[in-house]
């Protein structure tokens, strides 16, 4: 007995299945039985597709062992034994040890509570650090903000966590508090873990100003009211001192002035703006008033507050139209028109405060649905975001500055007129809102209230979240009540995977479906340094590819870190080809493998000067081949490229090779056997061309035509090519070439080829196939089983009955289900070809066609034999000797035919 286990050493990831093959060979002279057991592991962690084998002498059997360690198993090495016991004499027992290595899986979780905090000069936030990996971790907490103004203090400082441990630390945030204006949103990040692979989470600190915008606005309003009161008092004193005639004239002039200025009055309009889909209030929406007769130039504008409310005052008695505009919403005219022509005028009289002019924005809510595919989407979070609007922060600051300064003092009114201070104040207010606060670019933060999420970052500093969803294993998602029309980013994030972003442009009320986003594993990284003979080399290009995606970076040129590079968001576990190139240097190719979640550091790449090149064309069977990988290596550095699939198909060129140097060229491609060439680059021959290769397929083919002895192609023959572990199966063709067959894509090796047809003797042969071989094999089969006979008159057996109906039944299905039906020829003869054998049939004859059978007989067939049918017996089996055997049949249909009565 011989026992082999493969592999003998294996890296096992907890939660993932690892497969081993246990091969047992019977070296004895008797059939043997064997039992397989796994020692040293919990039985629940192992499974065998078969734990017992029965083997003939000099044969081998294979069992498949699957080991799945549960998540949480500590990192390290452990030895497992596979025991094979012989159940038959001599009862030997063999034990084979395999070594399992559980790699360290650092998995650190970091969370802030709360994520958003409001405070003055300082604030406190809890930091939860959870070691969900299988190895101890030294955790170093650190904090950073974009502006570098926040100071961080952690209590405790650097906890050490064992597997499964959790610690809650406290971080104190401290920064200089602004004196006045809007609250300042400070976005900061907290990192934990080793310096080479930290885990980061972000939070926001809303720091209140000492003097808020509301206080500043109230101060400006009080100043304006004081100026207004002084001007009115002076004007009234002038009016009282004039004569009655002058007073009447002044009143006429004042009335004329009021009729010409829509803002000089005592009327007001107010209302609220809410979201169409949810009814939630919408802040930051621009509201503009137009004269009903001129909806092109706004008279005055304002913006809704956090509660969605707006208010206009100081309006003259007139008819107006109102327009509402908000970022991410359709522009709407009161009450529900997309154009000013369809708007309903709002009329107000002197002293009238018209309320309830409410509106809902958003039109019909949109829906975005689709699926996240690729890697496992379970637990991934898909977020719908509105991209940040650049430049809006400057506009908002301009508005704040204008509000802080306050309205300009009114100019002295002409003699004999009433000063229009209220109109001047309204005009100033309009300029403030139109210049900043009501700018649509600033209104992305208004979307926060709709989604019920956290406050959006200041305009121009990032996106705002509309809605989000946690995905199940199917990856399906549906985001409803999306304000439309608008342009959004769909962002998919999952720990251990590269973020995926897709832009979606949604029209008003659109139900967008079929959105597909691919999620790739991307939790790995590779870091190192690129150098040349003279020292660290900056500006080198480093590209890592797994064949489907490529991540590229450039080595640092900053003093102190020249040559350093980091490739992030790499798929794991995976094997990557890393190519390092720089102008004037020979490129270098590294093959690096990343385990799950691995951050590989310390990679040192040294580039050497070189200007040599190798080029040529790769073909296969005389045709150029695209997509073939060509690699040149001198034992120290290597360079790779792919042959072109378009243009000059099959051509390749490798540049930047070290000169002088001896290189081995390797040509490899899917479906072809690898080929190598040895070439040398010298100072006098540094650019080699026409270094061509002609590849052969790495598989073989078997083809041919099947015929039978006596001539004639045979179709519907089952052809099986088998090596014991692998088999290929086809059927011979009916047309266009009857009897032809072909089996392609066969791995090189020794096979048994078998040909089987119904009622025929199987034919087998052993063939050996090599890479690229096309083997022609034309087998000749013996005739298949058949049944034949003759039908004659019952009154005169010498007279044949042509056109009689003969029906063939399986004996077990007689007389309900027939196998075949034929009619006798002019001599009364009939034949059933290619019938199943060995098998019992019933042959029944009727005349004329369609009538009840007049005679039936049971016939037993044999493989490759032509079985006669005679009528001397109503039941029983008829036997025969196969044709060509030299024997005689048991009956003669010419002498003893099946008989019928002819009407």
Tab-separated table of C-alpha atoms in Angstrom, residues 329-615:
chain	number	residue	atom	x	y	z
A	329	UNK	CA	-34.672	70.055	-7.568
A	330	UNK	CA	-36.637	71.186	-10.577
A	331	UNK	CA	-37.111	74.940	-10.830
A	332	UNK	CA	-40.794	75.533	-10.071
A	333	UNK	CA	-43.194	78.483	-10.399
A	334	UNK	CA	-45.990	78.788	-7.874
A	335	UNK	CA	-47.959	76.650	-7.461
A	336	UNK	CA	-46.760	73.810	-9.776
A	337	UNK	CA	-45.627	75.149	-13.155
A	338	UNK	CA	-42.275	74.617	-14.874
A	339	UNK	CA	-42.665	77.887	-16.823
A	340	UNK	CA	-43.760	81.385	-15.785
A	341	UNK	CA	-46.629	81.260	-18.276
A	342	UNK	CA	-48.333	78.539	-16.248
A	343	UNK	CA	-47.752	80.237	-12.896
A	344	UNK	CA	-50.701	81.510	-10.871
A	345	UNK	CA	-50.381	85.206	-9.945
A	346	UNK	CA	-50.510	86.092	-6.254
A	347	UNK	CA	-52.310	89.360	-5.577
A	348	UNK	CA	-51.858	91.353	-2.344
A	349	UNK	CA	-53.349	94.626	-1.138
A	350	UNK	CA	-51.980	97.395	1.067
A	351	UNK	CA	-51.404	96.166	4.590
A	352	UNK	CA	-52.256	92.559	3.632
A	353	UNK	CA	-49.950	89.797	4.976
A	354	UNK	CA	-50.672	86.846	2.698
A	355	UNK	CA	-49.631	83.513	4.265
A	356	UNK	CA	-49.771	79.894	3.183
A	357	UNK	CA	-48.120	80.381	-0.220
A	358	UNK	CA	-46.600	76.918	0.114
A	359	UNK	CA	-44.937	74.762	-2.505
A	360	UNK	CA	-43.498	71.241	-2.850
A	361	UNK	CA	-40.250	70.806	-4.756
A	362	UNK	CA	-38.850	67.821	-6.546
A	363	UNK	CA	-41.558	66.921	-9.027
A	364	UNK	CA	-42.003	63.138	-9.093
A	365	UNK	CA	-39.494	61.257	-6.911
A	366	UNK	CA	-37.105	59.059	-8.882
A	367	UNK	CA	-35.922	55.517	-8.213
A	368	UNK	CA	-32.488	53.986	-8.854
A	369	UNK	CA	-32.134	50.200	-8.686
A	370	UNK	CA	-29.598	47.633	-9.796
A	371	UNK	CA	-27.070	45.112	-8.526
A	372	UNK	CA	-23.554	45.069	-7.119
A	373	UNK	CA	-21.649	42.159	-8.683
A	374	UNK	CA	-18.144	40.737	-8.646
A	375	UNK	CA	-16.774	39.972	-5.218
A	376	UNK	CA	-19.048	39.137	-2.260
A	377	UNK	CA	-21.359	42.168	-1.770
A	378	UNK	CA	-22.722	41.009	1.598
A	379	UNK	CA	-22.553	43.874	4.108
A	380	UNK	CA	-21.405	46.435	1.551
A	381	UNK	CA	-22.972	49.897	1.869
A	382	UNK	CA	-24.168	51.692	-1.242
A	383	UNK	CA	-24.583	55.442	-0.867
A	384	UNK	CA	-26.267	57.919	-3.183
A	385	UNK	CA	-24.401	61.230	-3.044
A	386	UNK	CA	-24.634	64.661	-4.603
A	387	UNK	CA	-21.095	65.739	-5.600
A	388	UNK	CA	-19.727	68.850	-3.786
A	389	UNK	CA	-19.998	72.148	-5.677
A	390	UNK	CA	-16.652	73.848	-6.050
A	391	UNK	CA	-16.393	77.557	-5.477
A	392	UNK	CA	-19.543	77.867	-3.424
A	393	UNK	CA	-17.684	78.550	-0.213
A	394	UNK	CA	-16.318	81.807	-1.616
A	395	UNK	CA	-19.793	82.889	-2.662
A	396	UNK	CA	-21.178	82.126	0.793
A	397	UNK	CA	-18.363	84.057	2.443
A	398	UNK	CA	-19.114	87.037	0.211
A	399	UNK	CA	-22.710	86.928	1.406
A	400	UNK	CA	-21.620	86.796	5.035
A	401	UNK	CA	-19.345	89.759	4.531
A	402	UNK	CA	-22.170	91.735	2.968
A	403	UNK	CA	-24.472	90.855	5.855
A	404	UNK	CA	-21.839	91.857	8.402
A	405	UNK	CA	-21.350	95.276	6.821
A	406	UNK	CA	-25.083	95.892	6.645
A	407	UNK	CA	-27.083	97.966	4.148
A	408	UNK	CA	-25.547	101.183	2.848
A	409	UNK	CA	-26.893	104.393	4.386
A	410	UNK	CA	-29.645	105.891	2.237
A	411	UNK	CA	-28.930	108.976	0.162
A	412	UNK	CA	-30.754	112.173	1.143
A	413	UNK	CA	-34.203	112.259	-0.417
A	414	UNK	CA	-34.999	114.966	-2.934
A	415	UNK	CA	-36.968	117.836	-1.543
A	416	UNK	CA	-40.686	117.319	-1.553
A	417	UNK	CA	-40.596	113.498	-1.714
A	418	UNK	CA	-40.997	110.679	0.764
A	419	UNK	CA	-37.671	108.741	1.083
A	420	UNK	CA	-37.967	105.103	-0.116
A	421	UNK	CA	-35.799	103.721	2.658
A	422	UNK	CA	-37.741	100.452	2.780
A	423	UNK	CA	-37.188	99.923	-0.925
A	424	UNK	CA	-33.479	100.643	-0.534
A	425	UNK	CA	-33.220	98.180	2.315
A	426	UNK	CA	-35.041	95.506	0.303
A	427	UNK	CA	-32.739	96.050	-2.678
A	428	UNK	CA	-29.697	95.629	-0.425
A	429	UNK	CA	-31.114	92.439	1.036
A	430	UNK	CA	-31.817	91.111	-2.459
A	431	UNK	CA	-28.199	91.677	-3.469
A	432	UNK	CA	-26.972	89.789	-0.426
A	433	UNK	CA	-29.067	86.680	-1.124
A	434	UNK	CA	-28.472	86.655	-4.872
A	435	UNK	CA	-24.760	87.047	-4.378
A	436	UNK	CA	-24.255	84.229	-1.905
A	437	UNK	CA	-26.754	82.477	0.333
A	438	UNK	CA	-29.259	81.790	-2.435
A	439	UNK	CA	-26.575	80.732	-4.908
A	440	UNK	CA	-27.629	77.206	-6.040
A	441	UNK	CA	-24.022	76.033	-5.663
A	442	UNK	CA	-24.344	76.508	-1.897
A	443	UNK	CA	-27.561	74.561	-1.606
A	444	UNK	CA	-26.158	71.030	-1.710
A	445	UNK	CA	-26.382	70.991	2.076
A	446	UNK	CA	-30.148	71.357	1.771
A	447	UNK	CA	-30.262	67.754	0.597
A	448	UNK	CA	-29.271	66.546	4.049
A	449	UNK	CA	-32.669	67.123	5.574
A	450	UNK	CA	-34.318	65.055	2.863
A	451	UNK	CA	-32.239	61.951	3.424
A	452	UNK	CA	-32.361	62.212	7.181
A	453	UNK	CA	-28.590	61.940	7.280
A	454	UNK	CA	-25.844	63.925	8.897
A	455	UNK	CA	-25.129	67.532	7.908
A	456	UNK	CA	-23.282	67.848	4.633
A	457	UNK	CA	-19.807	69.351	4.586
A	458	UNK	CA	-19.466	72.980	3.559
A	459	UNK	CA	-20.015	73.625	-0.115
A	460	UNK	CA	-17.008	72.865	-2.271
A	461	UNK	CA	-15.464	70.536	0.331
A	462	UNK	CA	-17.236	67.235	-0.432
A	463	UNK	CA	-20.462	65.466	-1.373
A	464	UNK	CA	-23.730	65.266	0.521
A	465	UNK	CA	-25.529	61.993	1.180
A	466	UNK	CA	-29.032	61.507	-0.194
A	467	UNK	CA	-29.668	57.910	0.909
A	468	UNK	CA	-27.846	54.656	1.591
A	469	UNK	CA	-28.534	50.925	1.836
A	470	UNK	CA	-26.686	47.903	3.260
A	471	UNK	CA	-26.551	45.075	0.729
A	472	UNK	CA	-27.381	41.402	1.131
A	473	UNK	CA	-25.588	38.517	-0.577
A	474	UNK	CA	-27.609	39.071	-3.781
A	475	UNK	CA	-26.165	42.573	-4.202
A	476	UNK	CA	-29.564	43.953	-5.264
A	477	UNK	CA	-30.393	47.528	-4.257
A	478	UNK	CA	-33.279	49.961	-4.658
A	479	UNK	CA	-32.975	53.626	-3.698
A	480	UNK	CA	-36.412	55.278	-3.704
A	481	UNK	CA	-37.612	58.869	-3.275
A	482	UNK	CA	-34.598	60.284	-5.093
A	483	UNK	CA	-35.037	64.008	-5.813
A	484	UNK	CA	-35.049	64.363	-9.573
A	485	UNK	CA	-33.819	65.533	-11.957
A	486	UNK	CA	-30.193	65.506	-10.856
A	487	UNK	CA	-26.733	63.973	-11.194
A	488	UNK	CA	-25.596	61.668	-8.440
A	489	UNK	CA	-22.683	59.406	-7.490
A	490	UNK	CA	-23.396	55.816	-6.466
A	491	UNK	CA	-20.614	54.841	-4.046
A	492	UNK	CA	-20.147	51.236	-2.857
A	493	UNK	CA	-17.891	50.733	0.178
A	494	UNK	CA	-16.975	47.530	1.997
A	495	UNK	CA	-14.106	46.819	4.335
A	496	UNK	CA	-11.438	44.913	2.462
A	497	UNK	CA	-12.619	46.035	-0.974
A	498	UNK	CA	-11.762	48.926	-3.260
A	499	UNK	CA	-14.451	51.652	-3.291
A	500	UNK	CA	-16.561	51.621	-6.464
A	501	UNK	CA	-18.101	54.847	-7.822
A	502	UNK	CA	-20.570	55.222	-10.695
A	503	UNK	CA	-22.247	58.424	-11.873
A	504	UNK	CA	-25.992	58.365	-12.547
A	505	UNK	CA	-27.868	61.133	-14.365
A	506	UNK	CA	-31.557	60.963	-13.357
A	507	UNK	CA	-34.276	62.818	-15.253
A	508	UNK	CA	-37.450	64.049	-13.558
A	509	UNK	CA	-39.379	61.144	-12.036
A	510	UNK	CA	-37.232	58.555	-13.835
A	511	UNK	CA	-37.353	54.928	-12.642
A	512	UNK	CA	-33.747	53.935	-13.458
A	513	UNK	CA	-33.097	50.170	-13.274
A	514	UNK	CA	-30.398	47.759	-14.373
A	515	UNK	CA	-27.496	49.726	-12.861
A	516	UNK	CA	-24.575	47.309	-12.427
A	517	UNK	CA	-21.568	48.119	-10.220
A	518	UNK	CA	-18.601	45.761	-9.899
A	519	UNK	CA	-16.938	45.354	-6.493
A	520	UNK	CA	-13.280	44.320	-6.422
A	521	UNK	CA	-11.215	43.177	-3.495
A	522	UNK	CA	-8.819	45.989	-2.722
A	523	UNK	CA	-7.574	45.822	0.843
A	524	UNK	CA	-3.943	45.075	-0.008
A	525	UNK	CA	-0.973	47.352	-0.532
A	526	UNK	CA	2.629	47.148	-1.675
A	527	UNK	CA	5.203	49.677	-0.474
A	528	UNK	CA	8.886	50.012	-1.180
A	529	UNK	CA	11.665	52.069	-2.751
A	530	UNK	CA	12.958	52.450	-6.314
A	531	UNK	CA	16.703	53.080	-6.668
A	532	UNK	CA	19.377	53.287	-9.315
A	533	UNK	CA	23.136	52.825	-9.068
A	534	UNK	CA	23.444	56.451	-7.928
A	535	UNK	CA	20.768	56.278	-5.185
A	536	UNK	CA	16.965	56.589	-4.734
A	537	UNK	CA	15.114	57.241	-7.994
A	538	UNK	CA	12.067	59.496	-8.101
A	539	UNK	CA	9.538	59.705	-10.923
A	540	UNK	CA	9.611	55.968	-11.723
A	541	UNK	CA	6.300	54.403	-12.728
A	542	UNK	CA	5.151	51.372	-10.742
A	543	UNK	CA	2.186	49.376	-12.108
A	544	UNK	CA	0.612	46.297	-10.485
A	545	UNK	CA	-1.770	44.102	-12.490
A	546	UNK	CA	-3.643	40.852	-11.835
A	547	UNK	CA	-4.684	40.499	-15.471
A	548	UNK	CA	-8.053	42.246	-15.097
A	549	UNK	CA	-7.216	45.555	-13.437
A	550	UNK	CA	-4.104	47.699	-13.037
A	551	UNK	CA	-3.099	50.066	-10.215
A	552	UNK	CA	-0.382	52.618	-11.027
A	553	UNK	CA	1.650	55.087	-8.997
A	554	UNK	CA	4.871	57.114	-9.285
A	555	UNK	CA	7.804	57.035	-6.874
A	556	UNK	CA	8.230	60.116	-4.662
A	557	UNK	CA	10.407	63.076	-5.682
A	558	UNK	CA	10.034	64.959	-2.375
A	559	UNK	CA	13.343	65.386	-0.488
A	560	UNK	CA	13.583	62.910	2.337
A	561	UNK	CA	11.309	60.336	0.669
A	562	UNK	CA	12.724	60.183	-2.871
A	563	UNK	CA	12.029	56.829	-4.523
A	564	UNK	CA	9.371	55.725	-2.030
A	565	UNK	CA	6.099	54.373	-3.411
A	566	UNK	CA	2.853	52.828	-2.173
A	567	UNK	CA	0.377	50.887	-4.312
A	568	UNK	CA	-2.969	50.833	-2.505
A	569	UNK	CA	-6.388	49.224	-3.073
A	570	UNK	CA	-4.859	46.021	-4.446
A	571	UNK	CA	-6.956	42.837	-4.689
A	572	UNK	CA	-6.236	40.108	-2.120
A	573	UNK	CA	-5.553	37.251	-2.013
A	574	UNK	CA	-3.956	37.508	-5.437
A	575	UNK	CA	-0.744	37.191	-7.410
A	576	UNK	CA	0.287	40.451	-9.063
A	577	UNK	CA	2.744	41.365	-11.774
A	578	UNK	CA	4.534	44.573	-10.728
A	579	UNK	CA	6.340	46.429	-13.534
A	580	UNK	CA	8.752	49.272	-12.647
A	581	UNK	CA	9.838	51.599	-15.475
A	582	UNK	CA	11.743	54.874	-15.769
A	583	UNK	CA	13.119	56.785	-18.793
A	584	UNK	CA	16.702	55.735	-19.544
A	585	UNK	CA	16.516	52.597	-17.384
A	586	UNK	CA	15.762	48.965	-18.029
A	587	UNK	CA	12.301	48.019	-16.800
A	588	UNK	CA	11.958	45.393	-14.103
A	589	UNK	CA	9.078	42.985	-13.507
A	590	UNK	CA	8.326	41.415	-10.120
A	591	UNK	CA	5.782	38.722	-9.332
A	592	UNK	CA	4.388	39.311	-5.848
A	593	UNK	CA	1.686	37.389	-3.994
A	594	UNK	CA	-0.556	39.057	-1.430
A	595	UNK	CA	-2.358	37.051	1.217
A	596	UNK	CA	-5.780	38.141	2.408
A	597	UNK	CA	-5.653	41.732	3.744
A	598	UNK	CA	-1.848	41.827	3.425
A	599	UNK	CA	0.088	45.113	3.345
A	600	UNK	CA	3.467	44.189	1.884
A	601	UNK	CA	6.332	46.564	2.705
A	602	UNK	CA	10.078	46.778	2.177
A	603	UNK	CA	10.109	46.031	-1.562
A	604	UNK	CA	13.445	47.253	-2.969
A	605	UNK	CA	13.738	47.691	-6.744
A	606	UNK	CA	17.017	48.700	-8.396
A	607	UNK	CA	16.893	49.857	-12.023
A	608	UNK	CA	19.984	49.771	-14.227
A	609	UNK	CA	20.742	51.770	-17.345
A	610	UNK	CA	19.897	50.020	-20.619
A	611	UNK	CA	18.651	50.833	-24.068
A	612	UNK	CA	18.440	47.425	-25.751
A	613	UNK	CA	15.283	45.973	-27.293
A	614	UNK	CA	13.871	42.715	-28.667
A	615	UNK	CA	10.974	42.541	-31.125
